Amino acid sequence: MALGALLNLVLCLLCSSVELVTILLLRGLALLAVSVVQLLRLPGQAGNAALEAAKGAVDAAVELVLGVAWDVIVSIVSALLDFLWSAATGAADLTATAVTELLEAARDGGEEAAKALAAALEGGVDAAVAVATKLVESYVGAIGHVVENLNSS
């Protein structure tokens, strides 16, 4: 019996040793597999980070271009409104002056009224030419401003 117990003890120690070695080998292989998966996942994460950085750069560039375009549009509209306001006030002043002269000429006589009307029409033509000239100058200035902003960006 002692021999059976000794044999049982030796077999139990041998099986436990084999089991321990097997567990260590399998655990080592599992840890190695996890490490390989982690290493394979890192380039994907780096690629995602690079794509996010590129997306941020493109978003910033688009925002900058849209901001410059918005500023140019606002400048053009502001210049146009300023020009229209000055043209309207100039035309109103010219009209008031012409009406005043016509009323005075109508008191003095018909011939004087015709001369004043001709002078008022001539002044109106001059005003229209001045408005067209200012409009072209504003357009050229706005285009120059747009080109300047695009070159500086």
PDB file of C-alpha atoms in Angstrom:
ATOM      1  CA  MET A   1       0.000   0.000   0.000  1.00  0.00           C
ATOM      2  CA  ALA A   2       2.797   2.288   0.728  1.00  0.00           C
ATOM      3  CA  LEU A   3       4.035   1.724  -2.753  1.00  0.00           C
ATOM      4  CA  GLY A   4       0.591   2.581  -4.159  1.00  0.00           C
ATOM      5  CA  ALA A   5       0.413   5.735  -2.078  1.00  0.00           C
ATOM      6  CA  LEU A   6       3.904   6.712  -3.145  1.00  0.00           C
ATOM      7  CA  LEU A   7       3.068   6.007  -6.781  1.00  0.00           C
ATOM      8  CA  ASN A   8      -0.169   7.998  -6.369  1.00  0.00           C
ATOM      9  CA  LEU A   9       1.799  10.891  -4.848  1.00  0.00           C
ATOM     10  CA  VAL A  10       4.396  10.817  -7.669  1.00  0.00           C
ATOM     11  CA  LEU A  11       1.690  10.733 -10.334  1.00  0.00           C
ATOM     12  CA  CYS A  12      -0.193  13.539  -8.574  1.00  0.00           C
ATOM     13  CA  LEU A  13       2.987  15.674  -8.449  1.00  0.00           C
ATOM     14  CA  LEU A  14       3.753  14.843 -12.087  1.00  0.00           C
ATOM     15  CA  CYS A  15       0.223  15.764 -13.202  1.00  0.00           C
ATOM     16  CA  SER A  16       0.276  18.943 -11.129  1.00  0.00           C
ATOM     17  CA  SER A  17       3.636  19.915 -12.641  1.00  0.00           C
ATOM     18  CA  VAL A  18       2.391  19.224 -16.165  1.00  0.00           C
ATOM     19  CA  GLU A  19      -0.792  21.148 -15.404  1.00  0.00           C
ATOM     20  CA  LEU A  20       1.233  24.077 -14.012  1.00  0.00           C
ATOM     21  CA  VAL A  21       3.533  24.118 -17.053  1.00  0.00           C
ATOM     22  CA  THR A  22       0.546  23.860 -19.385  1.00  0.00           C
ATOM     23  CA  ILE A  23      -1.264  26.707 -17.610  1.00  0.00           C
ATOM     24  CA  LEU A  24       1.891  28.852 -17.758  1.00  0.00           C
ATOM     25  CA  LEU A  25       2.357  28.117 -21.465  1.00  0.00           C
ATOM     26  CA  LEU A  26      -1.290  28.787 -22.302  1.00  0.00           C
ATOM     27  CA  ARG A  27      -1.375  31.957 -20.200  1.00  0.00           C
ATOM     28  CA  GLY A  28       1.857  33.132 -21.898  1.00  0.00           C
ATOM     29  CA  LEU A  29       0.361  32.413 -25.336  1.00  0.00           C
ATOM     30  CA  ALA A  30      -2.815  34.291 -24.395  1.00  0.00           C
ATOM     31  CA  LEU A  31      -0.800  37.286 -23.193  1.00  0.00           C
ATOM     32  CA  LEU A  32       1.268  37.141 -26.376  1.00  0.00           C
ATOM     33  CA  ALA A  33      -1.916  37.088 -28.500  1.00  0.00           C
ATOM     34  CA  VAL A  34      -3.311  40.074 -26.593  1.00  0.00           C
ATOM     35  CA  SER A  35      -0.036  41.956 -27.118  1.00  0.00           C
ATOM     36  CA  VAL A  36      -0.102  41.201 -30.849  1.00  0.00           C
ATOM     37  CA  VAL A  37      -3.689  42.460 -31.091  1.00  0.00           C
ATOM     38  CA  GLN A  38      -2.720  45.635 -29.202  1.00  0.00           C
ATOM     39  CA  LEU A  39       0.235  46.181 -31.538  1.00  0.00           C
ATOM     40  CA  LEU A  40      -1.984  45.711 -34.585  1.00  0.00           C
ATOM     41  CA  ARG A  41      -4.539  48.155 -33.184  1.00  0.00           C
ATOM     42  CA  LEU A  42      -2.019  50.991 -32.592  1.00  0.00           C
ATOM     43  CA  PRO A  43      -1.451  51.863 -36.290  1.00  0.00           C
ATOM     44  CA  GLY A  44      -5.217  52.111 -36.760  1.00  0.00           C
ATOM     45  CA  GLN A  45      -5.478  54.493 -33.822  1.00  0.00           C
ATOM     46  CA  ALA A  46      -2.572  56.531 -35.190  1.00  0.00           C
ATOM     47  CA  GLY A  47      -4.294  56.644 -38.590  1.00  0.00           C
ATOM     48  CA  ASN A  48      -7.511  57.837 -36.959  1.00  0.00           C
ATOM     49  CA  ALA A  49      -5.603  60.523 -35.082  1.00  0.00           C
ATOM     50  CA  ALA A  50      -3.949  61.663 -38.332  1.00  0.00           C
ATOM     51  CA  LEU A  51      -7.326  61.776 -40.082  1.00  0.00           C
ATOM     52  CA  GLU A  52      -8.833  63.797 -37.235  1.00  0.00           C
ATOM     53  CA  ALA A  53      -5.903  66.244 -37.388  1.00  0.00           C
ATOM     54  CA  ALA A  54      -6.335  66.598 -41.165  1.00  0.00           C
ATOM     55  CA  LYS A  55     -10.076  67.125 -40.707  1.00  0.00           C
ATOM     56  CA  GLY A  56      -9.395  69.848 -38.146  1.00  0.00           C
ATOM     57  CA  ALA A  57      -6.952  71.571 -40.498  1.00  0.00           C
ATOM     58  CA  VAL A  58      -9.428  71.451 -43.392  1.00  0.00           C
ATOM     59  CA  ASP A  59     -12.230  72.755 -41.148  1.00  0.00           C
ATOM     60  CA  ALA A  60     -10.020  75.640 -40.000  1.00  0.00           C
ATOM     61  CA  ALA A  61      -9.044  76.470 -43.596  1.00  0.00           C
ATOM     62  CA  VAL A  62     -12.676  76.434 -44.749  1.00  0.00           C
ATOM     63  CA  GLU A  63     -13.671  78.622 -41.799  1.00  0.00           C
ATOM     64  CA  LEU A  64     -10.884  81.081 -42.657  1.00  0.00           C
ATOM     65  CA  VAL A  65     -11.858  81.248 -46.337  1.00  0.00           C
ATOM     66  CA  LEU A  66     -15.543  81.683 -45.486  1.00  0.00           C
ATOM     67  CA  GLY A  67     -14.642  84.407 -42.974  1.00  0.00           C
ATOM     68  CA  VAL A  68     -12.599  86.298 -45.569  1.00  0.00           C
ATOM     69  CA  ALA A  69     -15.374  85.882 -48.148  1.00  0.00           C
ATOM     70  CA  TRP A  70     -17.941  87.139 -45.651  1.00  0.00           C
ATOM     71  CA  ASP A  71     -15.784  90.170 -44.831  1.00  0.00           C
ATOM     72  CA  VAL A  72     -15.407  90.955 -48.541  1.00  0.00           C
ATOM     73  CA  ILE A  73     -19.157  90.648 -49.128  1.00  0.00           C
ATOM     74  CA  VAL A  74     -19.893  92.887 -46.142  1.00  0.00           C
ATOM     75  CA  SER A  75     -17.359  95.463 -47.398  1.00  0.00           C
ATOM     76  CA  ILE A  76     -18.849  95.454 -50.888  1.00  0.00           C
ATOM     77  CA  VAL A  77     -22.415  95.792 -49.614  1.00  0.00           C
ATOM     78  CA  SER A  78     -21.389  98.554 -47.210  1.00  0.00           C
ATOM     79  CA  ALA A  79     -19.581 100.460 -49.972  1.00  0.00           C
ATOM     80  CA  LEU A  80     -22.562 100.017 -52.285  1.00  0.00           C
ATOM     81  CA  LEU A  81     -24.995 101.273 -49.643  1.00  0.00           C
ATOM     82  CA  ASP A  82     -22.754 104.253 -48.862  1.00  0.00           C
ATOM     83  CA  PHE A  83     -22.527 105.050 -52.551  1.00  0.00           C
ATOM     84  CA  LEU A  84     -26.289 104.752 -53.049  1.00  0.00           C
ATOM     85  CA  TRP A  85     -26.918 106.951 -50.023  1.00  0.00           C
ATOM     86  CA  SER A  86     -24.557 109.649 -51.286  1.00  0.00           C
ATOM     87  CA  ALA A  87     -26.071 109.422 -54.779  1.00  0.00           C
ATOM     88  CA  ALA A  88     -29.595 109.692 -53.359  1.00  0.00           C
ATOM     89  CA  THR A  89     -28.743 112.718 -51.213  1.00  0.00           C
ATOM     90  CA  GLY A  90     -26.955 114.331 -54.163  1.00  0.00           C
ATOM     91  CA  ALA A  91     -29.935 113.719 -56.428  1.00  0.00           C
ATOM     92  CA  ALA A  92     -32.307 115.076 -53.782  1.00  0.00           C
ATOM     93  CA  ASP A  93     -30.203 118.230 -53.420  1.00  0.00           C
ATOM     94  CA  LEU A  94     -30.043 118.619 -57.197  1.00  0.00           C
ATOM     95  CA  THR A  95     -33.800 118.147 -57.519  1.00  0.00           C
ATOM     96  CA  ALA A  96     -34.529 120.646 -54.763  1.00  0.00           C
ATOM     97  CA  THR A  97     -32.228 123.196 -56.389  1.00  0.00           C
ATOM     98  CA  ALA A  98     -33.779 122.611 -59.814  1.00  0.00           C
ATOM     99  CA  VAL A  99     -37.322 122.953 -58.478  1.00  0.00           C
ATOM    100  CA  THR A 100     -36.391 126.162 -56.675  1.00  0.00           C
ATOM    101  CA  GLU A 101     -34.835 127.601 -59.837  1.00  0.00           C
ATOM    102  CA  LEU A 102     -37.843 126.535 -61.910  1.00  0.00           C
ATOM    103  CA  LEU A 103     -40.233 128.211 -59.507  1.00  0.00           C
ATOM    104  CA  GLU A 104     -38.195 131.408 -59.570  1.00  0.00           C
ATOM    105  CA  ALA A 105     -37.951 131.265 -63.362  1.00  0.00           C
ATOM    106  CA  ALA A 106     -41.680 130.658 -63.683  1.00  0.00           C
ATOM    107  CA  ARG A 107     -42.273 133.895 -61.776  1.00  0.00           C
ATOM    108  CA  ASP A 108     -39.899 135.796 -64.065  1.00  0.00           C
ATOM    109  CA  GLY A 109     -41.179 134.437 -67.354  1.00  0.00           C
ATOM    110  CA  GLY A 110     -41.529 131.455 -69.634  1.00  0.00           C
ATOM    111  CA  GLU A 111     -38.245 131.906 -71.491  1.00  0.00           C
ATOM    112  CA  GLU A 112     -36.278 131.870 -68.300  1.00  0.00           C
ATOM    113  CA  ALA A 113     -38.162 128.706 -67.251  1.00  0.00           C
ATOM    114  CA  ALA A 114     -37.087 126.941 -70.438  1.00  0.00           C
ATOM    115  CA  LYS A 115     -33.452 127.939 -69.834  1.00  0.00           C
ATOM    116  CA  ALA A 116     -33.637 126.723 -66.248  1.00  0.00           C
ATOM    117  CA  LEU A 117     -35.230 123.454 -67.381  1.00  0.00           C
ATOM    118  CA  ALA A 118     -32.431 122.943 -69.908  1.00  0.00           C
ATOM    119  CA  ALA A 119     -29.844 123.696 -67.197  1.00  0.00           C
ATOM    120  CA  ALA A 120     -31.573 121.293 -64.793  1.00  0.00           C
ATOM    121  CA  LEU A 121     -31.596 118.539 -67.423  1.00  0.00           C
ATOM    122  CA  GLU A 122     -27.945 119.197 -68.125  1.00  0.00           C
ATOM    123  CA  GLY A 123     -27.250 118.988 -64.395  1.00  0.00           C
ATOM    124  CA  GLY A 124     -29.244 115.737 -64.242  1.00  0.00           C
ATOM    125  CA  VAL A 125     -27.160 114.267 -67.050  1.00  0.00           C
ATOM    126  CA  ASP A 126     -23.996 115.377 -65.265  1.00  0.00           C
ATOM    127  CA  ALA A 127     -25.271 113.803 -62.045  1.00  0.00           C
ATOM    128  CA  ALA A 128     -26.099 110.534 -63.848  1.00  0.00           C
ATOM    129  CA  VAL A 129     -22.612 110.465 -65.379  1.00  0.00           C
ATOM    130  CA  ALA A 130     -21.098 111.160 -61.961  1.00  0.00           C
ATOM    131  CA  VAL A 131     -23.176 108.327 -60.426  1.00  0.00           C
ATOM    132  CA  ALA A 132     -22.105 105.907 -63.157  1.00  0.00           C
ATOM    133  CA  THR A 133     -18.461 106.951 -62.718  1.00  0.00           C
ATOM    134  CA  LYS A 134     -18.658 106.479 -58.942  1.00  0.00           C
ATOM    135  CA  LEU A 135     -20.326 103.092 -59.456  1.00  0.00           C
ATOM    136  CA  VAL A 136     -17.515 101.926 -61.742  1.00  0.00           C
ATOM    137  CA  GLU A 137     -14.892 103.260 -59.309  1.00  0.00           C
ATOM    138  CA  SER A 138     -16.573 101.437 -56.408  1.00  0.00           C
ATOM    139  CA  TYR A 139     -16.729  98.235 -58.446  1.00  0.00           C
ATOM    140  CA  VAL A 140     -13.048  98.470 -59.358  1.00  0.00           C
ATOM    141  CA  GLY A 141     -12.173  99.246 -55.727  1.00  0.00           C
ATOM    142  CA  ALA A 142     -14.202  96.253 -54.489  1.00  0.00           C
ATOM    143  CA  ILE A 143     -12.550  93.914 -56.997  1.00  0.00           C
ATOM    144  CA  GLY A 144      -9.141  95.259 -55.944  1.00  0.00           C
ATOM    145  CA  HIS A 145     -10.055  94.641 -52.286  1.00  0.00           C
ATOM    146  CA  VAL A 146     -11.129  91.054 -53.070  1.00  0.00           C
ATOM    147  CA  VAL A 147      -7.924  90.345 -54.982  1.00  0.00           C
ATOM    148  CA  GLU A 148      -5.858  91.898 -52.184  1.00  0.00           C
ATOM    149  CA  ASN A 149      -7.578  89.733 -49.537  1.00  0.00           C
ATOM    150  CA  LEU A 150      -7.136  86.598 -51.630  1.00  0.00           C
ATOM    151  CA  ASN A 151      -3.445  87.345 -52.129  1.00  0.00           C
ATOM    152  CA  SER A 152      -2.883  88.005 -48.429  1.00  0.00           C
ATOM    153  CA  SER A 153      -4.616  84.759 -47.356  1.00  0.00           C
TER     154      SER A 153
END
